[in-house]
mmCIF file of C-alpha atoms in Angstrom:
data_model
loop_
_atom_site.group_PDB
_atom_site.id
_atom_site.type_symbol
_atom_site.label_atom_id
_atom_site.label_comp_id
_atom_site.label_asym_id
_atom_site.label_seq_id
_atom_site.Cartn_x
_atom_site.Cartn_y
_atom_site.Cartn_z
ATOM 1 C CA MET U 1 -84.968 -63.078 36.127
ATOM 2 C CA MET U 2 -86.855 -59.805 36.465
ATOM 3 C CA ILE U 3 -83.547 -57.930 36.314
ATOM 4 C CA LEU U 4 -82.707 -59.629 33.018
ATOM 5 C CA ILE U 5 -86.149 -58.831 31.579
ATOM 6 C CA GLY U 6 -85.816 -55.231 32.726
ATOM 7 C CA ALA U 7 -82.333 -54.968 31.205
ATOM 8 C CA GLY U 8 -83.661 -56.441 27.952
ATOM 9 C CA ILE U 9 -86.497 -53.913 27.832
ATOM 10 C CA ILE U 10 -84.075 -51.035 28.476
ATOM 11 C CA LEU U 11 -81.695 -52.325 25.787
ATOM 12 C CA ALA U 12 -84.534 -52.734 23.260
ATOM 13 C CA SER U 13 -85.810 -49.249 24.091
ATOM 14 C CA LEU U 14 -82.347 -47.785 23.576
ATOM 15 C CA CYS U 15 -82.061 -49.549 20.209
ATOM 16 C CA ILE U 16 -85.453 -48.227 19.063
ATOM 17 C CA LEU U 17 -84.547 -44.745 20.294
ATOM 18 C CA THR U 18 -81.234 -44.845 18.416
ATOM 19 C CA ILE U 19 -82.977 -45.925 15.216
ATOM 20 C CA TYR U 20 -85.595 -43.192 15.638
ATOM 21 C CA ILE U 21 -82.948 -40.521 16.255
ATOM 22 C CA SER U 22 -81.152 -41.596 13.060
ATOM 23 C CA TYR U 23 -84.428 -41.202 11.146
ATOM 24 C CA ARG U 24 -85.039 -37.743 12.619
ATOM 25 C CA GLU U 25 -81.526 -36.552 11.843
ATOM 26 C CA VAL U 26 -81.308 -37.832 8.268
ATOM 27 C CA PHE U 27 -84.814 -38.081 6.824
ATOM 28 C CA TYR U 28 -87.333 -36.102 8.886
ATOM 29 C CA ALA U 29 -88.375 -32.646 7.726
ATOM 30 C CA ILE U 30 -91.213 -30.206 8.329
ATOM 31 C CA PRO U 31 -92.238 -28.466 5.081
ATOM 32 C CA LYS U 32 -91.906 -24.674 5.306
ATOM 33 C CA ALA U 33 -94.154 -22.916 2.814
ATOM 34 C CA GLU U 34 -92.840 -19.448 3.627
ATOM 35 C CA GLU U 35 -89.140 -20.284 3.951
ATOM 36 C CA ASP U 36 -86.860 -17.462 2.797
ATOM 37 C CA ALA U 37 -85.106 -18.460 -0.423
ATOM 38 C CA HIS U 38 -82.493 -15.778 0.202
ATOM 39 C CA VAL U 39 -81.023 -17.743 3.108
ATOM 40 C CA LEU U 40 -78.055 -19.387 1.398
ATOM 41 C CA PRO U 41 -76.006 -22.380 2.575
ATOM 42 C CA LYS U 42 -73.032 -21.416 4.709
ATOM 43 C CA GLY U 43 -69.473 -21.402 3.409
ATOM 44 C CA GLU U 44 -67.148 -19.270 1.347
ATOM 45 C CA GLN U 45 -68.155 -20.975 -1.913
ATOM 46 C CA TYR U 46 -71.677 -19.559 -1.583
ATOM 47 C CA LYS U 47 -70.466 -16.310 -0.023
ATOM 48 C CA LYS U 48 -68.593 -15.259 -3.156
ATOM 49 C CA ASN U 49 -71.725 -15.870 -5.278
ATOM 50 C CA GLU U 50 -74.104 -14.353 -2.726
ATOM 51 C CA GLU U 51 -74.898 -11.085 -4.490
ATOM 52 C CA ARG U 52 -75.592 -12.700 -7.849
ATOM 53 C CA MET U 53 -77.727 -15.460 -6.359
ATOM 54 C CA HIS U 54 -79.851 -12.926 -4.465
ATOM 55 C CA SER U 55 -80.369 -11.025 -7.730
ATOM 56 C CA LEU U 56 -81.415 -14.186 -9.618
ATOM 57 C CA ILE U 57 -83.766 -15.244 -6.805
ATOM 58 C CA ARG U 58 -85.395 -11.800 -6.756
ATOM 59 C CA GLU U 59 -85.849 -11.960 -10.523
ATOM 60 C CA MET U 60 -87.577 -15.329 -10.197
ATOM 61 C CA GLU U 61 -89.757 -14.148 -7.303
ATOM 62 C CA GLU U 62 -90.985 -11.174 -9.344
ATOM 63 C CA LEU U 63 -91.986 -13.224 -12.386
ATOM 64 C CA PRO U 64 -95.647 -14.259 -12.761
ATOM 65 C CA TYR U 65 -96.263 -17.933 -12.037
ATOM 66 C CA GLU U 66 -99.112 -20.321 -11.351
ATOM 67 C CA LEU U 67 -99.122 -22.608 -8.319
ATOM 68 C CA LEU U 68 -99.850 -26.190 -9.353
ATOM 69 C CA PHE U 69 -101.158 -28.823 -6.934
ATOM 70 C CA ILE U 70 -101.104 -32.497 -7.831
ATOM 71 C CA GLN U 71 -101.563 -35.774 -5.996
ATOM 72 C CA ALA U 72 -98.582 -38.093 -6.160
ATOM 73 C CA TRP U 73 -98.761 -41.851 -6.620
ATOM 74 C CA ASP U 74 -99.038 -42.346 -2.813
ATOM 75 C CA LYS U 75 -101.550 -39.507 -2.237
ATOM 76 C CA THR U 76 -98.898 -37.025 -1.116
ATOM 77 C CA ARG U 77 -99.778 -33.482 -2.153
ATOM 78 C CA LEU U 78 -97.094 -32.018 -4.406
ATOM 79 C CA VAL U 79 -96.784 -28.360 -5.300
ATOM 80 C CA GLY U 80 -94.862 -26.614 -8.044
ATOM 81 C CA ARG U 81 -94.475 -23.181 -9.601
ATOM 82 C CA TYR U 82 -95.402 -23.123 -13.269
ATOM 83 C CA TYR U 83 -93.568 -20.464 -15.293
ATOM 84 C CA HIS U 84 -95.173 -20.067 -18.697
ATOM 85 C CA VAL U 85 -93.031 -18.753 -21.548
ATOM 86 C CA GLN U 86 -94.904 -19.754 -24.677
ATOM 87 C CA ASP U 87 -97.587 -22.147 -25.879
ATOM 88 C CA GLY U 88 -96.337 -25.399 -27.379
ATOM 89 C CA ALA U 89 -92.825 -24.984 -25.965
ATOM 90 C CA PRO U 90 -90.728 -27.802 -24.485
ATOM 91 C CA PHE U 91 -91.082 -28.339 -20.739
ATOM 92 C CA GLN U 92 -88.503 -28.641 -18.003
ATOM 93 C CA ILE U 93 -89.477 -30.271 -14.706
ATOM 94 C CA GLN U 94 -86.929 -29.018 -12.162
ATOM 95 C CA LEU U 95 -86.148 -30.737 -8.834
ATOM 96 C CA HIS U 96 -84.090 -29.084 -6.065
ATOM 97 C CA GLY U 97 -81.638 -30.533 -3.560
ATOM 98 C CA TYR U 98 -81.748 -32.076 -0.074
ATOM 99 C CA ARG U 99 -83.352 -29.647 2.378
ATOM 100 C CA GLY U 100 -83.137 -27.111 -0.438
ATOM 101 C CA MET U 101 -85.555 -24.593 -1.900
ATOM 102 C CA ALA U 102 -86.881 -24.692 -5.427
ATOM 103 C CA ILE U 103 -86.305 -21.085 -6.450
ATOM 104 C CA ARG U 104 -82.936 -20.900 -4.725
ATOM 105 C CA ASP U 105 -81.474 -24.077 -6.197
ATOM 106 C CA PHE U 106 -82.846 -23.250 -9.665
ATOM 107 C CA CYS U 107 -82.383 -19.473 -9.711
ATOM 108 C CA GLY U 108 -79.810 -19.942 -12.484
ATOM 109 C CA GLY U 109 -81.131 -23.067 -14.172
ATOM 110 C CA ASN U 110 -84.626 -21.659 -14.458
ATOM 111 C CA LYS U 111 -83.360 -18.411 -15.984
ATOM 112 C CA LEU U 112 -81.515 -20.463 -18.612
ATOM 113 C CA ALA U 113 -84.640 -22.563 -19.326
ATOM 114 C CA ARG U 114 -86.738 -19.424 -19.782
ATOM 115 C CA GLU U 115 -84.134 -17.907 -22.099
ATOM 116 C CA MET U 116 -84.311 -21.075 -24.203
ATOM 117 C CA GLY U 117 -88.077 -20.572 -24.493
ATOM 118 C CA HIS U 118 -88.982 -23.495 -22.242
ATOM 119 C CA ASN U 119 -91.964 -23.643 -19.930
ATOM 120 C CA THR U 120 -90.952 -24.870 -16.482
ATOM 121 C CA ILE U 121 -92.397 -26.466 -13.382
ATOM 122 C CA VAL U 122 -90.141 -25.771 -10.404
ATOM 123 C CA VAL U 123 -91.122 -28.453 -7.916
ATOM 124 C CA ASP U 124 -91.335 -28.342 -4.120
ATOM 125 C CA GLU U 125 -90.285 -31.920 -3.437
ATOM 126 C CA ARG U 126 -92.082 -33.940 -0.759
ATOM 127 C CA ALA U 127 -91.318 -32.670 2.769
ATOM 128 C CA HIS U 128 -90.217 -29.314 1.313
ATOM 129 C CA GLY U 129 -91.943 -25.995 0.689
ATOM 130 C CA ARG U 130 -95.696 -26.305 0.172
ATOM 131 C CA SER U 131 -95.640 -30.039 -0.541
ATOM 132 C CA THR U 132 -96.670 -32.473 2.184
ATOM 133 C CA SER U 133 -95.022 -35.518 3.845
ATOM 134 C CA ARG U 134 -92.463 -35.422 6.657
ATOM 135 C CA THR U 135 -89.888 -37.747 5.120
ATOM 136 C CA ILE U 136 -87.105 -36.988 2.655
ATOM 137 C CA THR U 137 -86.191 -40.230 0.872
ATOM 138 C CA PHE U 138 -83.045 -39.235 -1.039
ATOM 139 C CA GLY U 139 -84.699 -39.852 -4.421
ATOM 140 C CA ILE U 140 -86.377 -43.190 -3.668
ATOM 141 C CA LYS U 141 -89.932 -41.818 -3.534
ATOM 142 C CA GLU U 142 -89.055 -38.529 -5.236
ATOM 143 C CA ARG U 143 -88.318 -40.378 -8.481
ATOM 144 C CA LYS U 144 -91.933 -41.596 -8.574
ATOM 145 C CA ASP U 145 -93.112 -38.055 -7.805
ATOM 146 C CA CYS U 146 -91.176 -36.983 -10.882
ATOM 147 C CA LEU U 147 -93.212 -39.461 -12.918
ATOM 148 C CA SER U 148 -96.401 -37.949 -11.465
ATOM 149 C CA TRP U 149 -95.300 -34.521 -12.737
ATOM 150 C CA VAL U 150 -94.557 -35.982 -16.169
ATOM 151 C CA HIS U 151 -98.090 -37.404 -16.305
ATOM 152 C CA TYR U 152 -99.452 -33.981 -15.331
ATOM 153 C CA VAL U 153 -97.623 -32.270 -18.198
ATOM 154 C CA CYS U 154 -98.787 -34.903 -20.683
ATOM 155 C CA GLU U 155 -102.412 -34.600 -19.547
ATOM 156 C CA HIS U 156 -102.548 -30.804 -19.537
ATOM 157 C CA PHE U 157 -100.138 -29.795 -22.304
ATOM 158 C CA GLY U 158 -100.215 -32.737 -24.686
ATOM 159 C CA SER U 159 -98.567 -36.134 -24.859
ATOM 160 C CA ASP U 160 -96.248 -34.936 -27.634
ATOM 161 C CA THR U 161 -94.802 -32.035 -25.588
ATOM 162 C CA PRO U 162 -91.015 -32.500 -25.302
ATOM 163 C CA ILE U 163 -90.081 -32.910 -21.627
ATOM 164 C CA PHE U 164 -86.677 -32.553 -19.976
ATOM 165 C CA LEU U 165 -86.117 -33.721 -16.406
ATOM 166 C CA SER U 166 -83.680 -31.460 -14.605
ATOM 167 C CA GLY U 167 -82.286 -31.686 -11.087
ATOM 168 C CA VAL U 168 -79.633 -30.378 -8.717
ATOM 169 C CA SER U 169 -77.982 -32.541 -6.029
ATOM 170 C CA MET U 170 -80.701 -34.825 -4.568
ATOM 171 C CA GLY U 171 -83.019 -33.611 -7.336
ATOM 172 C CA ALA U 172 -80.394 -34.681 -9.873
ATOM 173 C CA ALA U 173 -80.162 -38.121 -8.285
ATOM 174 C CA ALA U 174 -83.976 -38.339 -8.300
ATOM 175 C CA VAL U 175 -84.352 -37.551 -12.021
ATOM 176 C CA LEU U 176 -81.627 -40.090 -12.802
ATOM 177 C CA MET U 177 -83.387 -42.697 -10.644
ATOM 178 C CA ALA U 178 -86.602 -41.878 -12.527
ATOM 179 C CA SER U 179 -84.915 -42.642 -15.847
ATOM 180 C CA ASP U 180 -85.766 -46.359 -15.794
ATOM 181 C CA LEU U 181 -89.411 -45.884 -14.775
ATOM 182 C CA ASP U 182 -92.184 -46.205 -17.329
ATOM 183 C CA LEU U 183 -91.632 -42.730 -18.769
ATOM 184 C CA PRO U 184 -93.473 -41.715 -21.941
ATOM 185 C CA GLN U 185 -91.499 -41.254 -25.148
ATOM 186 C CA ASN U 186 -91.782 -37.466 -25.013
ATOM 187 C CA VAL U 187 -89.329 -37.406 -22.076
ATOM 188 C CA ILE U 188 -86.322 -36.796 -24.280
ATOM 189 C CA GLY U 189 -83.493 -35.718 -22.010
ATOM 190 C CA ILE U 190 -82.188 -35.532 -18.438
ATOM 191 C CA ILE U 191 -79.979 -32.755 -17.059
ATOM 192 C CA ALA U 192 -78.346 -33.785 -13.764
ATOM 193 C CA ASP U 193 -76.238 -31.217 -11.915
ATOM 194 C CA SER U 194 -74.126 -32.552 -9.005
ATOM 195 C CA PRO U 195 -75.893 -35.922 -8.525
ATOM 196 C CA TYR U 196 -74.807 -38.576 -6.054
ATOM 197 C CA SER U 197 -74.373 -42.177 -7.173
ATOM 198 C CA SER U 198 -76.620 -43.681 -4.488
ATOM 199 C CA PRO U 199 -78.382 -42.631 -1.270
ATOM 200 C CA ALA U 200 -76.178 -44.934 0.814
ATOM 201 C CA ALA U 201 -73.000 -43.594 -0.801
ATOM 202 C CA ILE U 202 -73.744 -39.948 -0.017
ATOM 203 C CA ILE U 203 -74.848 -40.751 3.547
ATOM 204 C CA ALA U 204 -71.623 -42.736 4.083
ATOM 205 C CA LYS U 205 -69.600 -39.806 2.731
ATOM 206 C CA VAL U 206 -71.278 -37.336 5.101
ATOM 207 C CA CYS U 207 -70.705 -39.723 8.028
ATOM 208 C CA LYS U 208 -66.985 -39.827 7.187
ATOM 209 C CA ASP U 209 -66.869 -36.033 6.900
ATOM 210 C CA ARG U 210 -68.217 -35.835 10.450
ATOM 211 C CA GLY U 211 -65.755 -38.397 11.789
ATOM 212 C CA LEU U 212 -68.435 -41.060 12.250
ATOM 213 C CA PRO U 213 -68.090 -44.725 11.192
ATOM 214 C CA PRO U 214 -70.347 -45.469 8.166
ATOM 215 C CA SER U 215 -70.060 -49.227 8.702
ATOM 216 C CA VAL U 216 -71.748 -48.814 12.094
ATOM 217 C CA LEU U 217 -74.207 -46.044 11.251
ATOM 218 C CA LEU U 218 -75.481 -47.075 7.805
ATOM 219 C CA PRO U 219 -77.348 -50.195 9.017
ATOM 220 C CA ILE U 220 -78.968 -48.090 11.770
ATOM 221 C CA ILE U 221 -79.900 -45.325 9.320
ATOM 222 C CA ARG U 222 -81.345 -47.868 6.896
ATOM 223 C CA LEU U 223 -83.457 -49.327 9.717
ATOM 224 C CA GLY U 224 -84.664 -45.809 10.535
ATOM 225 C CA ALA U 225 -85.733 -45.359 6.921
ATOM 226 C CA ARG U 226 -87.621 -48.666 6.954
ATOM 227 C CA CYS U 227 -89.247 -48.398 10.380
ATOM 228 C CA PHE U 228 -90.190 -44.722 10.444
ATOM 229 C CA GLY U 229 -89.891 -43.497 6.836
ATOM 230 C CA HIS U 230 -91.471 -46.621 5.303
ATOM 231 C CA PHE U 231 -88.977 -46.946 2.454
ATOM 232 C CA ASP U 232 -85.865 -48.946 1.621
ATOM 233 C CA LEU U 233 -82.767 -46.785 1.266
ATOM 234 C CA GLU U 234 -81.290 -49.345 -1.139
ATOM 235 C CA GLU U 235 -84.366 -49.859 -3.313
ATOM 236 C CA THR U 236 -82.579 -48.266 -6.244
ATOM 237 C CA THR U 237 -79.658 -46.001 -7.120
ATOM 238 C CA ALA U 238 -78.811 -43.566 -9.886
ATOM 239 C CA ILE U 239 -76.204 -46.033 -11.152
ATOM 240 C CA ASP U 240 -78.712 -48.906 -11.329
ATOM 241 C CA ALA U 241 -81.293 -46.766 -13.128
ATOM 242 C CA VAL U 242 -79.036 -45.284 -15.820
ATOM 243 C CA ARG U 243 -77.831 -48.753 -16.790
ATOM 244 C CA ARG U 244 -81.377 -49.511 -17.940
ATOM 245 C CA THR U 245 -82.352 -46.302 -19.722
ATOM 246 C CA ARG U 246 -81.737 -45.039 -23.240
ATOM 247 C CA ILE U 247 -82.796 -41.454 -22.481
ATOM 248 C CA PRO U 248 -79.897 -39.064 -23.217
ATOM 249 C CA ILE U 249 -78.244 -37.749 -20.053
ATOM 250 C CA LEU U 250 -76.157 -34.632 -19.433
ATOM 251 C CA LEU U 251 -74.098 -34.768 -16.225
ATOM 252 C CA ILE U 252 -72.639 -31.537 -14.835
ATOM 253 C CA HIS U 253 -70.444 -31.367 -11.738
ATOM 254 C CA GLY U 254 -68.222 -28.846 -9.985
ATOM 255 C CA GLU U 255 -64.668 -30.113 -9.515
ATOM 256 C CA ASP U 256 -64.474 -28.430 -6.099
ATOM 257 C CA ASP U 257 -67.740 -29.930 -4.852
ATOM 258 C CA ARG U 258 -67.166 -30.542 -1.153
ATOM 259 C CA PHE U 259 -70.534 -32.189 -0.514
ATOM 260 C CA VAL U 260 -71.093 -34.602 -3.418
ATOM 261 C CA PRO U 261 -67.723 -35.692 -4.826
ATOM 262 C CA CYS U 262 -67.246 -35.098 -8.549
ATOM 263 C CA ARG U 263 -66.223 -38.755 -8.931
ATOM 264 C CA MET U 264 -69.856 -39.758 -8.308
ATOM 265 C CA SER U 265 -70.884 -38.201 -11.631
ATOM 266 C CA GLN U 266 -67.993 -40.056 -13.254
ATOM 267 C CA GLU U 267 -69.328 -43.320 -11.797
ATOM 268 C CA ILE U 268 -72.812 -42.562 -13.115
ATOM 269 C CA TRP U 269 -71.429 -41.649 -16.548
ATOM 270 C CA SER U 270 -69.527 -44.964 -16.715
ATOM 271 C CA ALA U 271 -72.722 -46.890 -15.924
ATOM 272 C CA CYS U 272 -74.977 -45.161 -18.495
ATOM 273 C CA GLY U 273 -76.533 -47.510 -21.043
ATOM 274 C CA GLY U 274 -77.577 -44.795 -23.483
ATOM 275 C CA PRO U 275 -76.257 -41.491 -24.875
ATOM 276 C CA ARG U 276 -74.445 -39.580 -22.152
ATOM 277 C CA THR U 277 -72.267 -36.520 -21.734
ATOM 278 C CA ILE U 278 -70.307 -35.390 -18.700
ATOM 279 C CA LYS U 279 -68.847 -31.926 -18.162
ATOM 280 C CA THR U 280 -66.994 -30.791 -15.043
ATOM 281 C CA PHE U 281 -66.304 -27.227 -13.955
ATOM 282 C CA PRO U 282 -62.920 -26.357 -12.394
ATOM 283 C CA GLY U 283 -63.210 -24.515 -9.091
ATOM 284 C CA ALA U 284 -67.006 -24.878 -8.881
ATOM 285 C CA GLY U 285 -68.607 -25.861 -5.574
ATOM 286 C CA HIS U 286 -71.729 -27.941 -4.994
ATOM 287 C CA GLY U 287 -74.451 -26.953 -7.459
ATOM 288 C CA LEU U 288 -72.476 -23.833 -8.397
ATOM 289 C CA SER U 289 -71.247 -24.677 -11.897
ATOM 290 C CA TYR U 290 -73.716 -22.192 -13.421
ATOM 291 C CA MET U 291 -72.265 -19.466 -11.212
ATOM 292 C CA ALA U 292 -68.655 -20.488 -11.870
ATOM 293 C CA ASP U 293 -68.855 -20.264 -15.669
ATOM 294 C CA THR U 294 -72.289 -19.186 -16.833
ATOM 295 C CA LYS U 295 -71.460 -18.887 -20.529
ATOM 296 C CA ARG U 296 -69.980 -22.385 -20.715
ATOM 297 C CA TYR U 297 -72.867 -23.826 -18.695
ATOM 298 C CA GLU U 298 -75.401 -22.202 -21.014
ATOM 299 C CA ARG U 299 -73.570 -23.391 -24.113
ATOM 300 C CA LEU U 300 -73.425 -27.004 -22.906
ATOM 301 C CA VAL U 301 -77.082 -27.151 -21.883
ATOM 302 C CA LYS U 302 -78.269 -25.480 -25.090
ATOM 303 C CA GLN U 303 -76.212 -27.899 -27.176
ATOM 304 C CA PHE U 304 -77.553 -30.910 -25.270
ATOM 305 C CA VAL U 305 -81.163 -29.701 -25.525
ATOM 306 C CA GLY U 306 -80.753 -28.977 -29.235
ATOM 307 C CA GLU U 307 -79.395 -32.471 -29.885
ATOM 308 C CA CYS U 308 -82.263 -34.070 -27.930
ATOM 309 C CA LEU U 309 -84.892 -32.078 -29.846
ATOM 310 C CA GLN U 310 -83.206 -32.937 -33.145
ATOM 311 C CA ARG U 311 -83.125 -36.619 -32.190
ATOM 312 C CA GLN U 312 -86.840 -36.467 -31.356
ATOM 313 C CA GLU U 313 -87.636 -34.817 -34.697
ATOM 314 C CA LEU U 314 -85.640 -37.445 -36.622
ATOM 315 C CA SER U 315 -87.498 -40.176 -34.724
ATOM 316 C CA LYS U 316 -90.860 -38.622 -35.650
ATOM 317 C CA ASN U 317 -89.901 -38.365 -39.328
ATOM 318 C CA PHE U 318 -88.647 -41.958 -39.329
ATOM 319 C CA LYS U 319 -92.013 -43.205 -38.055
ATOM 320 C CA LYS U 320 -93.967 -41.365 -40.786
#
């Protein structure tokens, strides 16, 4: 009898350990305030853009900015860099990717926003940079953090300030997941570059890439999220959220994205319940569409932003 009890305890301990290891591998992170933004992801797709990305990062580092500190809905401290261009301008709230860095992932997107005359907040997402927490939640909690930033802009810059939510990779999934939250009417557009369709879908894809069985690992990973990260990996998805929103959405994706398949943006586009546009970039890797064809990228974003601002102006005039 004692042998059976002992074996049961060992088995239970092994199960708990396995679940904890899955949490540590997938979700756990220690924020690094002084992390070097010039350390780029490995691979030839980044290598060929290395020089230009370093130049854009340096440009962003040298610009004056104000550090903003806010308290999220769950008391997590969130930090962002505020780049001021002009009073009364539209705002972009910019969210980076999984284990990414704000000024690296948005070195191109922020330059474009500034050139359009937009003020920007480049966010350190929870468990990244100067923000607190030790758990990355693949957009589940980050989407609510996005809402906290929206409230900050409304309170400090006016409730009629046009706001665009912009994200890359996990940040793109997060802003899409935020689309069906109780956003104020001055959130007038979402720009999502390389988003995944759901947290479970991207985790399953990475498992396959590593030769691991998703059908076995996903339930364990989900338990790790629940037990140690205190969130449900399947609470929502980008696809579920966009079905319920009428905020215009621009989806951008590199056709040679080897991390988040381009088809995921197609799936999101098909599910959208409101105005939506999708543009793919031949030969572009993950989050590298801006680098692959800057002029086209700029033209598409400027056109989308212009249409959103025009739609907002027509709506205002209609209400008068």
